[in-house]
Amino acid sequence: MSAPLLEAEGLTRSFTVGGFFSRERRPILKGVSFSLQPGEIVALVGESGSGKSTLARLLARLDMPDAGHLRLAGRDVLADGSAQASLDYRGRVQMVFQDPFASLNPVHTVAYHLERPLIRHGRVPKSGLRTKVLSLLESVGLTPAEHFAKRFPHELSGGQRQRVAVARALAVEPQVIIADEPTSMLDVSTRKGVLQLLRGLTQERGIGILFITHDLASARHLADRILVLYAGTVVEAGRAEQVLGQPRHPYTKLLLSAVPDGVDFLQAALPVRPATGLPPLVGCPFAPRCPVSEPRCSTLPPPDVLPAANHLVRCHLEASKGVTADASVSS
Amino acid sequence: MRDSLRSLLRHRKAAVGGSLLLFFLLLALVGPWFVMDPTDLVGRPHQPPSSAHWFGTTGQGQDVLAQTVVGARETLAVGFAVGALVTLVGALVGVTAGYLGRRVDDVLSLTTNVFLVIPGMPLAIVLGAYLPSGPLRMVAVLTVAGWAWNARVFRAESLALRGRDFVSAAVVTGESHARIVSRELLPNMASLLGSSFIGNTLYAVGAQVGLEFLGLGDVSAVTWGTNLYWAGNDAALLTRSWWIFVPTGMCIALVGFALTLVSSAIDEMTNPALRVHKPAPLPKGTILPVHVDRPAPGVLLSVQDLSIDYATEKGASRVVDTVSFDLAPGEVFGLAGESGSGKSTIGSALLGLLPSSARVTQGRILFNGMDVTALEGAGLRAFRWRQVSMVFQSAMSALNPVLTLGEQFHDTLAAHGRVSRTTSYARARELLGMVGLSPDLVTAWPHQLSGGMRQRVGIALALALEPRLVIMDEPTTALDVVVQKELLQRMVELKQRLGFAILFITHDLPLLLALSDRVGILQGGKLVELNTSEGLRTNARHPYTQLLLSSFPHLIAGDVSVTSHAPATPELSVSRPSTRVAAIPGGHR
């Protein structure tokens, strides 16, 4: 396999908590590693507070990790802090934000939002700007393009705004798009259109997409691979049908059982113990809530287990069943 | 832009303030050419108004009219110059501090605070003593003394804007800091810039006149401030020569009045919360005559031909359109719909919580045979919460952040009858235990709870008076799926134990089908389909219901996948025109 498009290795980020004089730091991401291939959609699922959005901000370089590496096509991007390197990275990695009501500047037209990246990255000559803007709008299904180009964000519906946000990300012809819950703020009948649009991009242009979501059902349909994040740790990763079809980690099983699907949804009990405060810093972070935890879970960090090719689980119980892998191997 | 200019003109405050201001500007610009030289000693001192000197003469024999007209020029020039400079310096320092943050913010904020602590007038007096005389001295002195407060305002504003996603999006696009500040942040502060400029000009005129009156300006110049200074020096009050100071005083007061009007007009036009709405009147309702029926057996709530209109500037907008449904005691009834479908409006109408711009224009809501739409005052208060209570979407804002949970329960209980605090707290502990929280949380504050815990408190509060119907408006939308399921399971268990009915409002149709006995589908204010959950799941008839059902991807294989090349969802045909939706407050997006 060639070098992955985007590769994160051991990304760590913690934030200071407490008042002005506090030195206490709370880890939000604890060594997250993953890779993204061209034309692939990787879904990152997890509950609020699991570190999904922090990871998205690190990957979009809106924030710096405390430790870890980030490689784009094999090149370490964190090592070079120059403005040119940063611009170069932004020309290749783009982001679509969660809230289309906040991610477009209310004082600028749709055309302005699309022109800026084109000008900033010198993607088209000045004369071709208008044509390119219109073709971008058409590519995200906003037709007639002339009509939408001169609109202001407040004149568009949520779904239309999110399409503009996708068009802005596409303007620089990126290789990677980080989509942070792109459909969670949209009405259900418009969600599918945006998801289809993202899927089309990977097929037609070979763009790799990191799809951050809390909705397992959309992840199942959109993603090739799924990473399950819990308290800043990837607890399970693998092909979508594998992770959701034969979940190994107790947390993945819990998430699946909570999806409102089917008649008996409310009858089946949740495989979980009641939450007790913040996840512990030693041992397995899920141990206090895990229905099948053992004493070792709260003292030893769980090892990486590979029950099948390209399937990673971090759980002591899996370790006793299967083959423990070398800790450096990741998804 | 043209629109905002037009609305500026239509605005009465803006029109009056603007024309007054324009008059004084014209006076300052061309007036001096039409009057005598204000420094010439043209007549005898202390002369009252006459045909030769309309406003009389000063204590030295100068023409008061000439002094007033010529004085406008420098006073207003300095005023507007200082207004512009103070706004500019304040905005630059404040926005830079707020946007860059960290060390830059520390240094700039410290400087700003130091300037804020130094009292302005003494600073201006001290500075004035060291600088060469002239109008520029006044500009410099007033700018140095006045910029700091503005910097704070702009820093706060840019801190709020910096967190917005469009700024992050501009960073991801690769924009430079300078461009983000000038093209993304500042245009969003246009109204603040405008009203600050006017406010600062007001400050400048006042402070300038004050300094000059004290003799700290250039006493040989002709300005409104020095006019007053000389009036004082020449004992205008002692000689009862009111004509010497009244014209100048009136001018200062009128300019101040005009600036205040314009400033508040800008505020009102850009801040919708301050705007006084004059919506078109609603059509006269055709509410069915109030008569108390014997409640039909097995019907707790009966909504009959209910229509609700919102008054907007463009006329009445029908949000709920002849909706009818019944709800049996102990039943879970679901209302599903997207934003703008009117589902939350129905929920508010059931509790008499409609905003003042909305009105029930047709139909009625019968609760146990009693017409809810006709309830008022004490009757409505007794009905709310005791008969029907509500769990709101945002658990975050539904609880009062400055009261402990026990106090909030006491408030609710005490509003419906005299109870002692001890009894309330005991009941609160019991209710908290009922929703699966520790009774000790009765002394906790809302911010100490997670979102799921807060929503449990919301449910406990809703059950405090043992109502017969609980309306739940998107109670789990902001929660994670695991927390959502825990909450719903608890709710169903409580319902079975206590026997209340639930009206569950949400956009999440699969959830509703799993939870409810019957479900109504709302589209654009109309109830397009109503059936049992089982019936809808297997046999949805309306195309919109089918569209909604197919829009939710399922975990079980075999359904329509997003990868299929089905035609793109027709967004516009199912959602209402956005202008109409935007006029309606509330609801989830």
Coordinates of N, CA, C and O in Angstrom, one line a residue, chain B residues 388-516:
Chain B
V388 N -51.2 20.4 32.6 CA -50.3 20.2 31.5 C -48.9 20.8 31.8 O -48.9 22.0 32.2
S389 N -47.8 20.1 31.7 CA -46.5 20.7 32.0 C -45.7 20.4 30.7 O -46.1 19.7 29.8
M390 N -44.5 20.9 30.8 CA -43.7 20.9 29.6 C -42.2 20.6 29.9 O -41.7 21.1 30.9
V391 N -41.5 19.8 29.0 CA -40.1 19.7 29.1 C -39.5 20.3 27.9 O -39.9 20.0 26.8
F392 N -38.6 21.2 28.0 CA -38.1 22.0 26.9 C -36.9 21.4 26.3 O -36.2 20.5 26.9
Q393 N -36.6 21.9 25.1 CA -35.5 21.3 24.3 C -34.1 21.6 25.0 O -33.3 20.7 25.2
S394 N -33.9 22.9 25.3 CA -32.6 23.2 25.9 C -32.6 23.1 27.4 O -33.0 24.1 28.0
A395 N -32.2 22.0 27.9 CA -32.1 21.8 29.3 C -31.2 22.9 29.9 O -31.4 23.3 31.1
M396 N -30.2 23.3 29.1 CA -29.3 24.3 29.6 C -30.0 25.6 30.0 O -29.7 26.1 31.1
S397 N -30.9 26.1 29.2 CA -31.5 27.4 29.5 C -32.8 27.2 30.2 O -33.4 28.2 30.6
A398 N -33.4 26.0 30.3 CA -34.7 25.9 31.0 C -34.5 26.0 32.5 O -35.5 26.2 33.2
L399 N -33.3 25.8 33.0 CA -33.1 25.9 34.5 C -32.5 27.2 34.8 O -31.6 27.7 34.0
N400 N -32.9 27.8 35.9 CA -32.3 29.1 36.3 C -30.9 28.9 36.9 O -30.8 28.2 37.9
P401 N -29.9 29.5 36.2 CA -28.5 29.2 36.7 C -28.2 29.8 38.1 O -27.2 29.3 38.6
V402 N -29.0 30.7 38.6 CA -28.6 31.2 39.9 C -29.4 30.6 41.1 O -29.3 31.1 42.2
L403 N -30.2 29.6 40.8 CA -30.9 28.9 41.9 C -30.5 27.5 42.0 O -30.2 26.8 41.0
T404 N -30.4 27.0 43.2 CA -30.1 25.5 43.4 C -31.4 24.8 42.9 O -32.5 25.3 42.8
L405 N -31.2 23.5 42.7 CA -32.3 22.7 42.2 C -33.5 22.7 43.2 O -34.6 22.8 42.8
G406 N -33.1 22.6 44.5 CA -34.2 22.6 45.5 C -35.0 23.9 45.4 O -36.3 23.9 45.5
E407 N -34.4 25.1 45.2 CA -35.1 26.3 45.1 C -36.0 26.3 43.9 O -37.1 26.9 43.9
Q408 N -35.5 25.7 42.8 CA -36.4 25.7 41.6 C -37.6 24.9 41.8 O -38.7 25.2 41.3
F409 N -37.4 23.8 42.5 CA -38.6 23.0 42.8 C -39.6 23.7 43.7 O -40.8 23.7 43.6
H410 N -39.0 24.4 44.7 CA -39.8 25.2 45.7 C -40.6 26.3 44.9 O -41.8 26.5 45.2
D411 N -39.9 27.0 44.0 CA -40.6 28.0 43.1 C -41.8 27.4 42.4 O -42.9 28.0 42.5
T412 N -41.6 26.2 41.8 CA -42.6 25.6 41.0 C -43.8 25.2 42.0 O -45.0 25.5 41.7
L413 N -43.5 24.6 43.1 CA -44.5 24.1 44.0 C -45.2 25.3 44.7 O -46.5 25.3 44.8
A414 N -44.4 26.3 45.1 CA -45.0 27.4 45.8 C -45.9 28.3 44.8 O -46.9 29.0 45.3
A415 N -45.7 28.2 43.5 CA -46.6 29.0 42.6 C -47.9 28.4 42.5 O -48.9 29.0 42.0
H416 N -48.1 27.1 43.0 CA -49.4 26.5 42.9 C -49.9 26.1 44.3 O -50.4 25.0 44.5
G417 N -49.8 27.0 45.3 CA -50.3 26.7 46.6 C -49.2 26.9 47.6 O -48.0 26.8 47.3
R418 N -49.6 27.2 48.9 CA -48.7 27.5 49.9 C -48.0 26.2 50.4 O -48.7 25.2 50.8
V419 N -46.7 26.1 50.2 CA -45.9 25.0 50.8 C -44.7 25.6 51.5 O -44.2 26.6 51.1
S420 N -44.3 24.9 52.6 CA -43.1 25.3 53.3 C -41.9 24.8 52.5 O -42.0 23.9 51.7
R421 N -40.8 25.4 52.7 CA -39.6 25.1 52.0 C -39.2 23.6 52.4 O -38.7 22.9 51.5
T422 N -39.4 23.2 53.6 CA -39.1 21.8 54.0 C -39.9 20.8 53.2 O -39.3 19.8 52.7
T423 N -41.2 21.1 53.0 CA -42.0 20.2 52.2 C -41.5 20.2 50.8 O -41.4 19.1 50.2
S424 N -41.2 21.3 50.2 CA -40.8 21.4 48.8 C -39.5 20.6 48.7 O -39.4 19.8 47.7
Y425 N -38.6 20.8 49.6 CA -37.3 20.1 49.5 C -37.5 18.6 49.6 O -36.9 17.8 48.8
A426 N -38.4 18.2 50.4 CA -38.6 16.7 50.6 C -39.2 16.2 49.3 O -38.8 15.1 48.8
R427 N -40.1 16.9 48.7 CA -40.7 16.5 47.4 C -39.7 16.5 46.3 O -39.7 15.6 45.5
A428 N -38.8 17.5 46.3 CA -37.7 17.6 45.3 C -36.8 16.4 45.4 O -36.5 15.8 44.4
R429 N -36.5 16.0 46.6 CA -35.6 14.8 46.8 C -36.3 13.5 46.2 O -35.7 12.7 45.5
E430 N -37.6 13.5 46.5 CA -38.4 12.3 46.0 C -38.4 12.3 44.5 O -38.2 11.3 43.9
L431 N -38.7 13.5 43.9 CA -38.8 13.6 42.4 C -37.4 13.3 41.8 O -37.4 12.6 40.7
L432 N -36.4 13.8 42.4 CA -35.0 13.6 41.8 C -34.7 12.1 41.8 O -34.2 11.5 40.8
G433 N -35.1 11.4 42.9 CA -34.9 10.0 43.0 C -35.7 9.2 41.9 O -35.2 8.3 41.3
M434 N -36.9 9.8 41.7 CA -37.8 9.2 40.7 C -37.2 9.1 39.3 O -37.3 8.2 38.5
V435 N -36.5 10.2 38.9 CA -35.9 10.3 37.6 C -34.5 9.7 37.6 O -33.8 9.9 36.6
G436 N -34.1 9.0 38.7 CA -32.8 8.3 38.7 C -31.6 9.2 39.0 O -30.5 8.9 38.6
L437 N -31.9 10.3 39.7 CA -30.7 11.1 40.1 C -30.6 11.0 41.7 O -31.6 10.6 42.3
S438 N -29.4 11.3 42.2 CA -29.2 11.3 43.6 C -30.0 12.4 44.3 O -30.0 13.5 43.9
P439 N -30.8 12.0 45.3 CA -31.6 13.1 46.0 C -30.8 14.2 46.6 O -31.2 15.3 46.8
D440 N -29.5 13.9 46.8 CA -28.6 14.9 47.4 C -28.3 16.1 46.5 O -27.9 17.1 46.9
L441 N -28.7 15.9 45.2 CA -28.4 16.9 44.2 C -29.4 18.1 44.4 O -29.3 19.1 43.8
V442 N -30.3 18.0 45.4 CA -31.2 19.1 45.7 C -30.5 20.4 46.1 O -31.0 21.5 45.8
T443 N -29.2 20.3 46.5 CA -28.5 21.5 46.9 C -27.5 21.9 45.7 O -26.8 22.8 45.9
A444 N -27.6 21.1 44.6 CA -26.6 21.4 43.5 C -27.1 22.6 42.7 O -28.3 22.9 42.7
W445 N -26.2 23.1 41.9 CA -26.5 24.2 41.0 C -26.6 23.6 39.6 O -25.9 22.6 39.3
P446 N -27.4 24.2 38.7 CA -27.5 23.7 37.3 C -26.2 23.4 36.6 O -26.0 22.5 35.9
H447 N -25.2 24.3 36.8 CA -24.0 24.2 36.0 C -23.1 23.0 36.5 O -22.2 22.6 35.8
Q448 N -23.5 22.4 37.6 CA -22.7 21.2 38.1 C -23.2 20.0 37.4 O -22.7 18.9 37.7
L449 N -24.3 20.0 36.6 CA -24.9 18.8 36.0 C -24.5 18.7 34.6 O -24.4 19.7 33.9
S450 N -24.5 17.5 34.1 CA -24.3 17.3 32.6 C -25.6 17.5 31.9 O -26.7 17.6 32.6
G451 N -25.6 17.6 30.6 CA -26.8 17.8 29.8 C -27.9 16.8 30.1 O -29.0 17.2 30.3
G452 N -27.5 15.5 30.2 CA -28.5 14.5 30.4 C -29.1 14.6 31.8 O -30.3 14.4 32.0
M453 N -28.3 15.0 32.8 CA -28.8 15.2 34.1 C -29.7 16.3 34.2 O -30.8 16.3 34.9
R454 N -29.4 17.4 33.5 CA -30.3 18.6 33.5 C -31.6 18.3 32.9 O -32.7 18.7 33.4
Q455 N -31.6 17.5 31.9 CA -32.9 17.1 31.2 C -33.7 16.2 32.2 O -34.9 16.3 32.2
R456 N -33.0 15.4 33.0 CA -33.8 14.6 34.0 C -34.4 15.5 35.0 O -35.5 15.3 35.4
V457 N -33.7 16.6 35.4 CA -34.2 17.6 36.3 C -35.5 18.2 35.7 O -36.5 18.4 36.3
G458 N -35.3 18.5 34.4 CA -36.5 19.1 33.7 C -37.7 18.2 33.7 O -38.8 18.7 33.9
I459 N -37.5 16.9 33.6 CA -38.6 16.0 33.7 C -39.2 15.9 35.1 O -40.4 15.9 35.3
A460 N -38.3 15.9 36.1 CA -38.7 15.9 37.4 C -39.6 17.1 37.8 O -40.6 17.0 38.4
L461 N -39.1 18.3 37.3 CA -39.9 19.5 37.5 C -41.2 19.4 36.8 O -42.3 19.9 37.3
A462 N -41.3 18.8 35.6 CA -42.5 18.7 34.9 C -43.5 17.8 35.6 O -44.7 18.0 35.5
L463 N -43.0 16.8 36.3 CA -43.8 15.9 37.0 C -44.2 16.4 38.5 O -45.0 15.7 39.2
A464 N -43.6 17.5 38.9 CA -43.8 17.9 40.3 C -45.2 18.0 40.7 O -45.5 17.7 41.9
L465 N -46.1 18.5 39.9 CA -47.5 18.7 40.3 C -48.4 17.5 39.7 O -49.6 17.7 39.7
E466 N -47.8 16.5 39.3 CA -48.5 15.3 38.8 C -49.5 15.7 37.8 O -50.8 15.5 37.9
P467 N -49.1 16.3 36.7 CA -50.0 16.7 35.6 C -50.5 15.5 34.9 O -50.0 14.3 35.0
R468 N -51.6 15.7 34.1 CA -52.1 14.6 33.3 C -51.5 14.5 31.9 O -51.7 13.5 31.3
L469 N -50.9 15.6 31.5 CA -50.2 15.5 30.2 C -48.9 16.3 30.3 O -48.8 17.3 30.9
V470 N -47.9 15.7 29.7 CA -46.6 16.3 29.7 C -46.2 16.5 28.2 O -46.2 15.6 27.4
I471 N -45.9 17.8 27.9 CA -45.5 18.0 26.5 C -44.0 18.0 26.5 O -43.3 18.7 27.3
M472 N -43.4 17.3 25.6 CA -42.0 17.2 25.5 C -41.5 17.7 24.1 O -41.8 17.1 23.1
D473 N -40.9 18.9 24.1 CA -40.5 19.5 22.8 C -39.0 19.2 22.6 O -38.2 19.9 23.2
E474 N -38.7 18.3 21.8 CA -37.4 17.9 21.4 C -36.5 17.7 22.7 O -35.4 18.3 22.8
P475 N -36.9 16.9 23.7 CA -36.2 16.9 24.9 C -34.8 16.2 24.8 O -34.0 16.4 25.6
T476 N -34.6 15.5 23.7 CA -33.3 14.7 23.7 C -32.5 15.1 22.5 O -31.4 14.5 22.2
T477 N -32.9 16.2 21.8 CA -32.1 16.6 20.6 C -30.7 16.9 20.9 O -29.8 16.7 20.1
A478 N -30.5 17.6 22.0 CA -29.1 18.0 22.3 C -28.3 16.9 23.0 O -27.2 17.2 23.4
L479 N -28.8 15.8 23.1 CA -28.1 14.7 23.9 C -27.5 13.6 23.1 O -28.0 13.4 21.9
D480 N -26.5 13.0 23.6 CA -26.0 11.8 22.9 C -26.9 10.7 22.9 O -27.8 10.6 23.8
V481 N -26.7 9.7 21.9 CA -27.7 8.6 21.8 C -27.9 7.8 23.1 O -29.0 7.4 23.4
V482 N -26.7 7.5 23.7 CA -26.8 6.7 24.9 C -27.6 7.4 26.0 O -28.5 6.8 26.6
V483 N -27.3 8.7 26.2 CA -28.0 9.4 27.2 C -29.5 9.5 26.8 O -30.4 9.4 27.7
Q484 N -29.8 9.7 25.5 CA -31.1 9.8 25.0 C -31.9 8.5 25.4 O -33.1 8.6 25.9
K485 N -31.3 7.4 25.2 CA -32.1 6.2 25.4 C -32.3 6.0 26.9 O -33.4 5.6 27.3
E486 N -31.3 6.3 27.7 CA -31.5 6.2 29.2 C -32.6 7.0 29.6 O -33.5 6.6 30.4
L487 N -32.7 8.2 29.1 CA -33.7 9.2 29.5 C -35.1 8.7 29.1 O -36.1 8.7 29.8
L488 N -35.2 8.2 27.8 CA -36.5 7.8 27.3 C -37.0 6.6 28.0 O -38.2 6.5 28.4
Q489 N -36.1 5.7 28.3 CA -36.5 4.4 29.1 C -37.1 4.8 30.4 O -38.1 4.3 30.9
R490 N -36.4 5.8 31.1 CA -36.8 6.2 32.4 C -38.2 6.9 32.3 O -39.1 6.6 33.1
M491 N -38.4 7.6 31.2 CA -39.7 8.3 31.0 C -40.8 7.4 30.8 O -41.9 7.5 31.4
V492 N -40.6 6.4 30.0 CA -41.6 5.4 29.7 C -42.0 4.6 31.0 O -43.2 4.4 31.3
E493 N -41.0 4.3 31.8 CA -41.2 3.6 33.1 C -42.1 4.5 34.0 O -43.0 4.0 34.6
L494 N -41.7 5.8 34.1 CA -42.5 6.7 34.9 C -43.9 6.9 34.4 O -44.9 6.9 35.2
K495 N -44.1 6.9 33.1 CA -45.4 7.0 32.5 C -46.3 5.8 32.9 O -47.5 6.0 33.3
Q496 N -45.7 4.7 32.9 CA -46.4 3.5 33.2 C -46.8 3.5 34.7 O -47.9 3.1 35.1
R497 N -45.9 4.1 35.5 CA -46.2 4.1 37.0 C -47.2 5.2 37.3 O -48.1 5.0 38.1
L498 N -47.1 6.4 36.7 CA -47.9 7.5 37.1 C -49.1 7.7 36.2 O -50.0 8.5 36.6
G499 N -49.0 7.2 35.0 CA -50.2 7.3 34.1 C -50.5 8.6 33.4 O -51.6 8.8 33.0
F500 N -49.5 9.4 33.3 CA -49.7 10.7 32.5 C -49.6 10.4 31.0 O -49.0 9.4 30.6
A501 N -50.2 11.3 30.2 CA -50.0 11.2 28.8 C -48.9 12.0 28.3 O -48.5 12.9 29.0
I502 N -48.3 11.7 27.2 CA -47.2 12.5 26.7 C -47.5 12.9 25.2 O -47.9 12.2 24.4
L503 N -47.2 14.2 25.0 CA -47.2 14.7 23.6 C -45.7 14.9 23.3 O -45.1 15.8 23.9
F504 N -45.2 14.1 22.4 CA -43.7 14.1 22.1 C -43.5 14.8 20.8 O -44.0 14.3 19.8
I505 N -42.8 15.9 20.8 CA -42.6 16.7 19.6 C -41.1 16.5 19.2 O -40.2 16.8 20.0
T506 N -40.8 16.1 18.0 CA -39.4 15.9 17.5 C -39.4 15.9 16.0 O -40.4 15.7 15.3
H507 N -38.2 16.0 15.5 CA -38.0 15.8 14.0 C -37.5 14.4 13.7 O -37.4 14.0 12.6
D508 N -37.2 13.6 14.8 CA -36.6 12.3 14.7 C -37.7 11.3 14.6 O -38.2 10.7 15.6
L509 N -38.1 11.0 13.3 CA -39.2 10.0 13.1 C -39.0 8.6 13.6 O -39.8 8.0 14.3
P510 N -37.8 8.0 13.4 CA -37.6 6.7 13.9 C -37.7 6.6 15.4 O -38.3 5.6 15.9
L511 N -37.2 7.6 16.1 CA -37.3 7.6 17.5 C -38.8 7.7 17.9 O -39.3 7.0 18.8
L512 N -39.6 8.5 17.2 CA -41.0 8.7 17.5 C -41.8 7.4 17.3 O -42.6 7.1 18.1
L513 N -41.4 6.7 16.2 CA -42.1 5.5 15.9 C -41.9 4.4 17.0 O -42.7 3.6 17.3
A514 N -40.7 4.5 17.5 CA -40.4 3.5 18.6 C -41.0 3.8 19.9 O -41.3 3.0 20.7
L515 N -41.3 5.1 20.1 CA -41.7 5.6 21.4 C -43.3 5.7 21.5 O -43.8 5.4 22.5
S516 N -43.9 6.2 20.4 CA -45.3 6.6 20.5 C -46.3 5.5 20.2 O -46.0 4.6 19.5

